[in-house]
Short mmCIF file of N, CA, C and O in Angstrom, two decimals:
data_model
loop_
_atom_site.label_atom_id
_atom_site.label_comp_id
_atom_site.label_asym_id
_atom_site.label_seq_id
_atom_site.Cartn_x
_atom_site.Cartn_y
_atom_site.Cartn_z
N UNK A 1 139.89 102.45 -117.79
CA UNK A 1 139.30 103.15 -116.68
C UNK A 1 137.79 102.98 -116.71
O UNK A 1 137.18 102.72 -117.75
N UNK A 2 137.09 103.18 -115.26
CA UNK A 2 136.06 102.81 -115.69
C UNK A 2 135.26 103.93 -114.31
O UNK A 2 135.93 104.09 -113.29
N UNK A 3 134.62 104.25 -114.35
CA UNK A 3 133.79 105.97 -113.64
C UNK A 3 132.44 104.49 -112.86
O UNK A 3 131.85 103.49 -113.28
N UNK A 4 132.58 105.29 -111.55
CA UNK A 4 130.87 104.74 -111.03
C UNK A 4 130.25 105.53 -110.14
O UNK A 4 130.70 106.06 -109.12
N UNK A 5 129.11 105.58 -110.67
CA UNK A 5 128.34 106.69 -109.67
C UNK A 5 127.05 105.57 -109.00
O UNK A 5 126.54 104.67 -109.67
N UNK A 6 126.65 105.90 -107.45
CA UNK A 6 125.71 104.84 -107.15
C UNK A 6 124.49 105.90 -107.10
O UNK A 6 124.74 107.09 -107.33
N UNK A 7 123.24 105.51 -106.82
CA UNK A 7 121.87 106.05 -106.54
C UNK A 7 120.68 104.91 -105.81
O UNK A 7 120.68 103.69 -105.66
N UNK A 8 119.84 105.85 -105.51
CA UNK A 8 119.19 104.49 -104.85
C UNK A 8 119.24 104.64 -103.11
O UNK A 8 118.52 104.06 -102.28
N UNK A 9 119.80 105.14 -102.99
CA UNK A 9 120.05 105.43 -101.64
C UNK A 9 118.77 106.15 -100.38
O UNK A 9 117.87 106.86 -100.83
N UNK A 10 118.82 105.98 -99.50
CA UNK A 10 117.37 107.13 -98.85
C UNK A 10 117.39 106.25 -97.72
O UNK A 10 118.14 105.35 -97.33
N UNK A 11 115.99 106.96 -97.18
CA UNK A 11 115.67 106.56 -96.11
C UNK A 11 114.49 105.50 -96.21
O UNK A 11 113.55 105.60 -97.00
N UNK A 12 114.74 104.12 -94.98
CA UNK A 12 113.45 103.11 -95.24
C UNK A 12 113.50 102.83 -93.89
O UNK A 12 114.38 103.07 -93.06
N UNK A 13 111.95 102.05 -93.73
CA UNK A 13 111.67 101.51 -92.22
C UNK A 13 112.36 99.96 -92.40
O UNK A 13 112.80 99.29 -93.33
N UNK A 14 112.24 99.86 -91.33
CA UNK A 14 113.08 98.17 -90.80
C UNK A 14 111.98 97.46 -91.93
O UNK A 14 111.04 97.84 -92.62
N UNK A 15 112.61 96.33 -91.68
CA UNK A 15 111.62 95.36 -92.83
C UNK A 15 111.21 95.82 -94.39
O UNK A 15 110.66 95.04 -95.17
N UNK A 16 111.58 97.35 -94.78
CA UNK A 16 111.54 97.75 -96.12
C UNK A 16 112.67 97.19 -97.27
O UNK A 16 113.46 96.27 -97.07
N UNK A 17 112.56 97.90 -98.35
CA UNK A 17 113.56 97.32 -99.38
C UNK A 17 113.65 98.53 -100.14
O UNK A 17 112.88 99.46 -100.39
N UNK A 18 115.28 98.13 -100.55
CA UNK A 18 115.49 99.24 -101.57
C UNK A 18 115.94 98.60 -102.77
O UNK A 18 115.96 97.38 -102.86
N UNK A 19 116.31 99.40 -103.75
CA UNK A 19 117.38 99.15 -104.87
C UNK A 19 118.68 100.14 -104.92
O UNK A 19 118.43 101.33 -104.79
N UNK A 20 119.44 99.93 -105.03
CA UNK A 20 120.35 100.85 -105.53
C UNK A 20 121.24 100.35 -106.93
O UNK A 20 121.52 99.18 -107.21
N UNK A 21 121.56 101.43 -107.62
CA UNK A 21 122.05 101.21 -108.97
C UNK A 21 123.54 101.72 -108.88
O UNK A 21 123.94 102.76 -108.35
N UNK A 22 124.23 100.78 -109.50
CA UNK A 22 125.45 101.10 -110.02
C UNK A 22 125.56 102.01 -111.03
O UNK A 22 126.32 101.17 -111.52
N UNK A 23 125.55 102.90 -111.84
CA UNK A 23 125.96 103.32 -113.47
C UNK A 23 127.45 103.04 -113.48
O UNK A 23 128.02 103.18 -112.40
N UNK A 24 128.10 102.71 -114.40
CA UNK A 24 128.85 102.89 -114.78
C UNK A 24 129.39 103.36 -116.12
O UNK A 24 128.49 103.62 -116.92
N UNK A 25 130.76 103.57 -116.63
CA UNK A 25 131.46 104.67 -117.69
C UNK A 25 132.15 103.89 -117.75
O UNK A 25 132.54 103.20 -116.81
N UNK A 26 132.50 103.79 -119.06
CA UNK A 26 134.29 103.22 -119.30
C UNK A 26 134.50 102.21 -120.26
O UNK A 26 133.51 101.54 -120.58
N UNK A 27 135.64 101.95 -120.81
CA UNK A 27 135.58 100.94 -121.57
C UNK A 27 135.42 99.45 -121.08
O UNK A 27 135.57 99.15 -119.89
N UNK A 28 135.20 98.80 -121.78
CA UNK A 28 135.33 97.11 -120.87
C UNK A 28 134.45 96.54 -119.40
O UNK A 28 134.61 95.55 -118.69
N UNK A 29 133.47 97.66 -119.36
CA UNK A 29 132.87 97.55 -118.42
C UNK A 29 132.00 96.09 -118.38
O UNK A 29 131.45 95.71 -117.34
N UNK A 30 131.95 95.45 -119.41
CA UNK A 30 131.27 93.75 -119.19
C UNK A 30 132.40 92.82 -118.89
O UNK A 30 132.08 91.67 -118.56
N UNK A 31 133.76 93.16 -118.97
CA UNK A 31 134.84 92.93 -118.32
C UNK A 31 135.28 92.51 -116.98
O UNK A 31 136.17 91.76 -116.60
N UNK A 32 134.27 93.34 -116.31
CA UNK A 32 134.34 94.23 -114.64
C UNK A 32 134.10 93.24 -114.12
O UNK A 32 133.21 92.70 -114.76
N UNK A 33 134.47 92.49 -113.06
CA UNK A 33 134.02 91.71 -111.92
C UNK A 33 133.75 93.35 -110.87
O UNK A 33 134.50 94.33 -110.83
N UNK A 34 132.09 93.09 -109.95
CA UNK A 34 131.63 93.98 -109.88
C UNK A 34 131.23 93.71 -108.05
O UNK A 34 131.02 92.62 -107.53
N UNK A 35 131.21 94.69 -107.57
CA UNK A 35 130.93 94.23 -105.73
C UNK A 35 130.25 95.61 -105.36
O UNK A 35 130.35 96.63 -106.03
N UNK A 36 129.40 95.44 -103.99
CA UNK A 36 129.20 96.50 -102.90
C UNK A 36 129.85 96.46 -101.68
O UNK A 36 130.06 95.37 -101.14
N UNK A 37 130.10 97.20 -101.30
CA UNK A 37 130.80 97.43 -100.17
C UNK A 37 129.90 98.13 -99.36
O UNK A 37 128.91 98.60 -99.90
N UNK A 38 130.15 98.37 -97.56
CA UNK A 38 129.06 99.50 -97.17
C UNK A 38 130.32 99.45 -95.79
O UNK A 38 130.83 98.51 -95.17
N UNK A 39 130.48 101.00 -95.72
CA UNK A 39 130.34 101.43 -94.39
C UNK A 39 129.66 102.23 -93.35
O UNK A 39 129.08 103.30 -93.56
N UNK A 40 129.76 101.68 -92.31
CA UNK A 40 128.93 102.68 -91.48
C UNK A 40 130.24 103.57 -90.21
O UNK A 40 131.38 103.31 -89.81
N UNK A 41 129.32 104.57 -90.02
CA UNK A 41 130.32 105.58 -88.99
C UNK A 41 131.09 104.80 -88.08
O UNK A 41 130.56 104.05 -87.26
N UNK A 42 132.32 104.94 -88.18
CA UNK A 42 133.43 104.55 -87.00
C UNK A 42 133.79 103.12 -86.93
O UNK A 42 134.40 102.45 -86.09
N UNK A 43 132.94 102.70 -88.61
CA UNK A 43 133.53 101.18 -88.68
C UNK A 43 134.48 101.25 -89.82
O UNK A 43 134.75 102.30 -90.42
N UNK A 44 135.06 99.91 -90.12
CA UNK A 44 135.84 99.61 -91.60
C UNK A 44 134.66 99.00 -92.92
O UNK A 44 133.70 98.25 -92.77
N UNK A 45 134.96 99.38 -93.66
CA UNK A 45 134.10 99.14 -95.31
C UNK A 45 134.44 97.84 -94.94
O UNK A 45 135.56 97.43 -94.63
N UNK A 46 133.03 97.00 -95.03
CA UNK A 46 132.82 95.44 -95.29
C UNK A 46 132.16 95.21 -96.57
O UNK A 46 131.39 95.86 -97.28
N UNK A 47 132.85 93.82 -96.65
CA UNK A 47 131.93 93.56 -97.82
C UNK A 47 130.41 93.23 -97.80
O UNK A 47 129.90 92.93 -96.72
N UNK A 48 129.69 93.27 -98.88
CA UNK A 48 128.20 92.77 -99.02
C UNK A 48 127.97 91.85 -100.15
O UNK A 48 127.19 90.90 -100.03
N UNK A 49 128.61 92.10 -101.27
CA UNK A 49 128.14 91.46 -101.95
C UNK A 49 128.97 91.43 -103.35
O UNK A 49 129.84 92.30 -103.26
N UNK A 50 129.03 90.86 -104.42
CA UNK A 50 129.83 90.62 -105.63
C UNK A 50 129.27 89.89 -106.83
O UNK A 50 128.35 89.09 -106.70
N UNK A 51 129.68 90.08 -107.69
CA UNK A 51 129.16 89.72 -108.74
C UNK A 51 130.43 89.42 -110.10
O UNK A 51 131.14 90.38 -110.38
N UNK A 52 130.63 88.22 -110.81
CA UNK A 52 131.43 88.27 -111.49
C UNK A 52 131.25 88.96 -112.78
O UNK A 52 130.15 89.43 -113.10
N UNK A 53 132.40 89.04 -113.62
CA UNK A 53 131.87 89.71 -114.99
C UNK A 53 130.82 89.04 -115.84
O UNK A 53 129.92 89.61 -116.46
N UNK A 54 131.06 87.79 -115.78
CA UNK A 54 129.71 87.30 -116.79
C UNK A 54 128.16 87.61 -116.13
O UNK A 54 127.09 88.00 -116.60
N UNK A 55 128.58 87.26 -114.96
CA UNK A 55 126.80 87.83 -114.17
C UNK A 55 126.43 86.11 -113.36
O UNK A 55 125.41 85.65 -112.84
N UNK A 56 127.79 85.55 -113.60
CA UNK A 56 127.18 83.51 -113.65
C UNK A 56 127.45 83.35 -112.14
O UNK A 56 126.90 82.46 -111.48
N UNK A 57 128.30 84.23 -111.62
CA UNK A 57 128.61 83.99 -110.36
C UNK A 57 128.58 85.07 -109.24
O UNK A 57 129.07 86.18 -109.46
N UNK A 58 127.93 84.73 -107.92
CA UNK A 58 127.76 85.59 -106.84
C UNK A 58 127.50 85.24 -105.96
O UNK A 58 126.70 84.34 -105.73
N UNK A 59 128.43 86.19 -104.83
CA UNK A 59 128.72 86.22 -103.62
C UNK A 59 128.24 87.31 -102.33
O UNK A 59 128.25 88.53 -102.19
N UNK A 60 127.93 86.40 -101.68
CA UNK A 60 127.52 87.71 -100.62
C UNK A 60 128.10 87.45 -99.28
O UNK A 60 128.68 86.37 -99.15
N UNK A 61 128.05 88.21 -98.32
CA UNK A 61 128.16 88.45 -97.03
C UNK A 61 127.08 87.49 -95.83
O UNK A 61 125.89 87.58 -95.54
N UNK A 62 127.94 86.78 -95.48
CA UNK A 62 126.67 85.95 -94.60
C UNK A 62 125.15 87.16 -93.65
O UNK A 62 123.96 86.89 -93.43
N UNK A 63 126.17 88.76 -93.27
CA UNK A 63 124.79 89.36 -93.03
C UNK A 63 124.09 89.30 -93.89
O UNK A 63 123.04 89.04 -93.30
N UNK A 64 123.79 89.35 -95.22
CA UNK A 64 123.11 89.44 -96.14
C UNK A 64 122.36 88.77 -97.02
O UNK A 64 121.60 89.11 -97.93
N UNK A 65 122.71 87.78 -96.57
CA UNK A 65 122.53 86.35 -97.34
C UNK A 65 121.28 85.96 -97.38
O UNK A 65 120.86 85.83 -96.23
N UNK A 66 120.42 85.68 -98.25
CA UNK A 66 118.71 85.71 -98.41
C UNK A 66 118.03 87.12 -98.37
O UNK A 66 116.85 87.24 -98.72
N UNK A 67 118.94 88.41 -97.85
CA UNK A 67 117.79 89.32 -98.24
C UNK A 67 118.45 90.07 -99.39
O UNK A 67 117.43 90.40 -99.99
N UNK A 68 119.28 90.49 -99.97
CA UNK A 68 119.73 91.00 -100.34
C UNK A 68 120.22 90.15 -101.65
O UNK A 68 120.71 89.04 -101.46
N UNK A 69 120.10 90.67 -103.03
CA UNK A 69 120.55 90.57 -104.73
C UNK A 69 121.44 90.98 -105.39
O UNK A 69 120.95 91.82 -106.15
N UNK A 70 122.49 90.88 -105.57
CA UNK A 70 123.50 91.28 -106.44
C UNK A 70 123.19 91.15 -107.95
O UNK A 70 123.48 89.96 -108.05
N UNK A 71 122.70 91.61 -109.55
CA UNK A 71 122.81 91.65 -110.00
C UNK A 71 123.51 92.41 -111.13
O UNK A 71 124.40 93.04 -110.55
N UNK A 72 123.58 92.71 -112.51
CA UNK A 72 124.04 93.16 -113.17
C UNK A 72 123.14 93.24 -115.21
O UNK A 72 122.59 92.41 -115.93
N UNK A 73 123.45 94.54 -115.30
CA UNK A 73 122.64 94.40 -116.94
C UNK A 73 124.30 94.97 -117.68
O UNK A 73 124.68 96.14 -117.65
N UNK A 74 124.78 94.24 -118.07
CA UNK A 74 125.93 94.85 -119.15
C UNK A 74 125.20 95.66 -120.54
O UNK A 74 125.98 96.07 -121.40
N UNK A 75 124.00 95.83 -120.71
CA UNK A 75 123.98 96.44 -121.87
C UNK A 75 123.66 98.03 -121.36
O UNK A 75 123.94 99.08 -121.93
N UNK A 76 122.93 97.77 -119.98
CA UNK A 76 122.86 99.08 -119.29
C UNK A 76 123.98 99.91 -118.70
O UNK A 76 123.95 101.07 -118.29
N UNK A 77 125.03 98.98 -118.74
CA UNK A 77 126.16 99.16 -117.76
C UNK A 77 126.19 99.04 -116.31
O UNK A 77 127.14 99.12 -115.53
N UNK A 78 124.78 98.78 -116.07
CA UNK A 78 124.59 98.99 -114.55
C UNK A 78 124.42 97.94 -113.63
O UNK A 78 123.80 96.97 -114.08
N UNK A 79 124.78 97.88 -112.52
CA UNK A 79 124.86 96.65 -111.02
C UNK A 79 123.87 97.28 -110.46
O UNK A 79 123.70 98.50 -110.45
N UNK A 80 123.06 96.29 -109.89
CA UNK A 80 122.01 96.58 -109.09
C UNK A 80 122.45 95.56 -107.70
O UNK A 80 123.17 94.57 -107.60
N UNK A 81 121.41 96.54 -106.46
CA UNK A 81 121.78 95.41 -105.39
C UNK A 81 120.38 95.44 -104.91
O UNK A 81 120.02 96.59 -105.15
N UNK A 82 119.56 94.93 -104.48
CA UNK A 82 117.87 94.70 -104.44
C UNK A 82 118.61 94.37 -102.88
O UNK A 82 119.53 93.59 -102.62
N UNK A 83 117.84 95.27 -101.95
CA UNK A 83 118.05 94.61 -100.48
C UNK A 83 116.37 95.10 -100.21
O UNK A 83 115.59 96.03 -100.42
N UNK A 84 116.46 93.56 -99.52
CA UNK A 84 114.64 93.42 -98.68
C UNK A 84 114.83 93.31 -97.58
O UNK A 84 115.98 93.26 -97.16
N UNK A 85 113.58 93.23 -96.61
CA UNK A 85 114.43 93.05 -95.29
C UNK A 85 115.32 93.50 -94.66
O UNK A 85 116.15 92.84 -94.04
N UNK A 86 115.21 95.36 -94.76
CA UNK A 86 116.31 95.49 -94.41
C UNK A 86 116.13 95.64 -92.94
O UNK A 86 115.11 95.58 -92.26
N UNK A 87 117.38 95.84 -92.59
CA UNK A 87 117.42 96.03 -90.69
C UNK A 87 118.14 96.68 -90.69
O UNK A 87 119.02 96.74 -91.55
N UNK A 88 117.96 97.82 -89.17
CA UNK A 88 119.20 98.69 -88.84
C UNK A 88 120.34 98.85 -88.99
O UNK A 88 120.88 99.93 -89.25
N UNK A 89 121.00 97.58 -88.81
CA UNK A 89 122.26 96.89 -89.01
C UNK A 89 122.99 97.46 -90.33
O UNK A 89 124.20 97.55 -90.52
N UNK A 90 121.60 97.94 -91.47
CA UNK A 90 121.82 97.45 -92.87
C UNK A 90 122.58 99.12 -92.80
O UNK A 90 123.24 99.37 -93.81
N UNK A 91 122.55 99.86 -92.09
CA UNK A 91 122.60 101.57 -92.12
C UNK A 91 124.08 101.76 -92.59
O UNK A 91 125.05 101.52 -91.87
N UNK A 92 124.16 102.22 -93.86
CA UNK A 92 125.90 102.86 -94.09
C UNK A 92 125.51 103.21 -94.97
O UNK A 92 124.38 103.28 -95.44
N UNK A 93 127.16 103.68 -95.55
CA UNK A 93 127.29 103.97 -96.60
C UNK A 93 127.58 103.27 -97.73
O UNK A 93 128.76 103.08 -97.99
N UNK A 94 126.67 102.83 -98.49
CA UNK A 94 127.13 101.78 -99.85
C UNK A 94 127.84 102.07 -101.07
O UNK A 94 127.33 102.87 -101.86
N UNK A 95 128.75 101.62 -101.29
CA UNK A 95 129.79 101.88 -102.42
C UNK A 95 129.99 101.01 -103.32
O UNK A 95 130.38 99.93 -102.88
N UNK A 96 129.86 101.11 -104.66
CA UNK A 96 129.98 100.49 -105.76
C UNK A 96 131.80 100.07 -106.11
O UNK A 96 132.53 101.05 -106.01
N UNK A 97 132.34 99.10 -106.38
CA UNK A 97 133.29 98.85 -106.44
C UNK A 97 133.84 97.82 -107.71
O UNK A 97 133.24 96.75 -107.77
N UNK A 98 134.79 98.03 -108.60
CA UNK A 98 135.31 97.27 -109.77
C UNK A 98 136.42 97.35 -110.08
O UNK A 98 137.19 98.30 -110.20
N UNK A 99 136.52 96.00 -110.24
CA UNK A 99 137.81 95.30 -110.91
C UNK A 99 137.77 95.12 -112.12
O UNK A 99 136.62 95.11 -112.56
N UNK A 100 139.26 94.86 -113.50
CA UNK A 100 138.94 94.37 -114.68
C UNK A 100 139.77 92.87 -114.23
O UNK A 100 139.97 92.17 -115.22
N UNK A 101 140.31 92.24 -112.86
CA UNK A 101 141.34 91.10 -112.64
C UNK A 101 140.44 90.07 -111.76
O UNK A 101 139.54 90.50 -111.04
N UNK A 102 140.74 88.62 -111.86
CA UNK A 102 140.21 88.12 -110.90
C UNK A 102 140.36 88.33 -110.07
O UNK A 102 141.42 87.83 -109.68
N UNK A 103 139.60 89.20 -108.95
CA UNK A 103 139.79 89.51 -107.70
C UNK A 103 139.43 88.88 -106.87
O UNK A 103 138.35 88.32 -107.04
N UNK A 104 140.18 88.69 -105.51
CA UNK A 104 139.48 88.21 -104.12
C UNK A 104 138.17 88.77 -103.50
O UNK A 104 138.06 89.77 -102.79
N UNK A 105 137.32 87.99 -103.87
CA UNK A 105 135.83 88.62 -103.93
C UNK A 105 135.36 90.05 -102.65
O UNK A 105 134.71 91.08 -102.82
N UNK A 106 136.12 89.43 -101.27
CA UNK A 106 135.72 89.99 -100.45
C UNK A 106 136.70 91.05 -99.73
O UNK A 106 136.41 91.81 -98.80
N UNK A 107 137.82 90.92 -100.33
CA UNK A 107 138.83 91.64 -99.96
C UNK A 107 138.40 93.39 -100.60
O UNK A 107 138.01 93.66 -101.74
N UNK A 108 138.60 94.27 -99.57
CA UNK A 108 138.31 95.56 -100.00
C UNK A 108 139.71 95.88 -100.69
O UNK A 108 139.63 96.50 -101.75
N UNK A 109 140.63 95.63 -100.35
CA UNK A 109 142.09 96.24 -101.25
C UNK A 109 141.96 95.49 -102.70
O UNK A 109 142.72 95.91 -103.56
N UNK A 110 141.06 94.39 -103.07
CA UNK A 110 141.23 93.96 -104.05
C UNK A 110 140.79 94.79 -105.28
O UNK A 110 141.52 94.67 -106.27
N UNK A 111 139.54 95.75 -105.39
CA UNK A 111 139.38 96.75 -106.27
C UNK A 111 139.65 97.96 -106.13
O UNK A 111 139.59 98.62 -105.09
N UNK A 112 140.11 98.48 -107.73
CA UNK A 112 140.91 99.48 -108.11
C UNK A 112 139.70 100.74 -108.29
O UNK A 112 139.98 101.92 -108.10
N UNK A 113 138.45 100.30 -108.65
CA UNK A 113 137.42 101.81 -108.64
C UNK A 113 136.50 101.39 -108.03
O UNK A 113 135.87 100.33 -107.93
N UNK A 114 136.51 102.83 -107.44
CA UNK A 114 135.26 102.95 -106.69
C UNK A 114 133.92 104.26 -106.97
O UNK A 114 134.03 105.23 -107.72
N UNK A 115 133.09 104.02 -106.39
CA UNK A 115 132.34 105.24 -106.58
C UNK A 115 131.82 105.89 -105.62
O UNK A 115 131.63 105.04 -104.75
N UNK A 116 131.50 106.82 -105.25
CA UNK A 116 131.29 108.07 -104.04
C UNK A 116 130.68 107.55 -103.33
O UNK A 116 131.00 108.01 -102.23
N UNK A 117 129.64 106.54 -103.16
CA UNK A 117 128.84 106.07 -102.39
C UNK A 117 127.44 106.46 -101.92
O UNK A 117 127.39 107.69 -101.81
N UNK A 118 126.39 105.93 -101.62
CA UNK A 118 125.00 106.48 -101.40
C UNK A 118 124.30 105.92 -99.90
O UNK A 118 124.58 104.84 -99.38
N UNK A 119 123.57 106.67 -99.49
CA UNK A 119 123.58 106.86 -97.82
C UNK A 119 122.75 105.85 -97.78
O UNK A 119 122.10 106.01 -98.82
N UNK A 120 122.29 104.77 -97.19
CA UNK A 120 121.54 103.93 -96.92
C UNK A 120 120.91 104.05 -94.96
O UNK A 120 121.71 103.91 -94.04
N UNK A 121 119.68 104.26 -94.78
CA UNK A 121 119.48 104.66 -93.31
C UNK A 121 118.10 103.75 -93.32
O UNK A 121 117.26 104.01 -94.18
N UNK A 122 117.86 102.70 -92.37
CA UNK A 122 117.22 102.09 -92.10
C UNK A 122 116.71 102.18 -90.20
O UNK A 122 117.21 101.74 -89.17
N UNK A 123 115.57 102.92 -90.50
CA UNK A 123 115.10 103.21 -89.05
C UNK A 123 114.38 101.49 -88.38
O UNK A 123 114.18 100.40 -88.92
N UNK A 124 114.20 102.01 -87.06
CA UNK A 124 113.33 100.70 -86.72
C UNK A 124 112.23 101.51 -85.80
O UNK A 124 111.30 100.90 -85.27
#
């Protein structure tokens, strides 16, 4: 099992940047193939972004693609997602998400934990 709480979350102007942090709990957590997800009101959770367990491989969302970082520190336990540039568009709710299986990177049914999620609001 593995616990995730996100942070990082708030309010930014168009063209700002945030970070948000994964923590995670659990055993095997350098194990984890690791992703964000984000929804916004009255849509379905899309993907954004992924990260494999070693940290060697990553994937993102063509919205996202050049502004936005998927990384990871296994000694911290923690996933980071560095978004620059953000735009309105970028406004949901972001959710930390993990697998211990090779998962289908972008598929939301593919991971088993998730974490509560943190508000992301990008004015213009």
């Amino acid at each position: 099992q593995v616990q995730l709480v996100e942070s990082g979350g708030g309010l930014v102007q168009a063209g700002g940047s945030l970070r948000l942090s994964c923590a995670a709990s659990g055993r095997t957590f350098s194990r984890y193939n690791m992703a964000w997800f984000r929804q916004a009101p009255g849509k379905e959770r899309e993907f954004v972004a992924a990260i494999s367990w070693s940290g060697s491989t990553t994937y993102y969302a063509d919205s996202v693609k050049g502004r936005f970082t998927i990384s990871r520190d296994n000694a911290k336990n923690t996933v980071y997602l560095q978004m620059n540039s953000l735009k309105p568009e970028d406004t949901a709710v972001y959710y930390c998400a993990a697998d211990l299986h090779d998962v289908i990177w972008w598929d939301v049914h593919a991971y088993d934990y998730w974490g509560q999620g943190t508000q992301v609001t990008v004015s213009s």
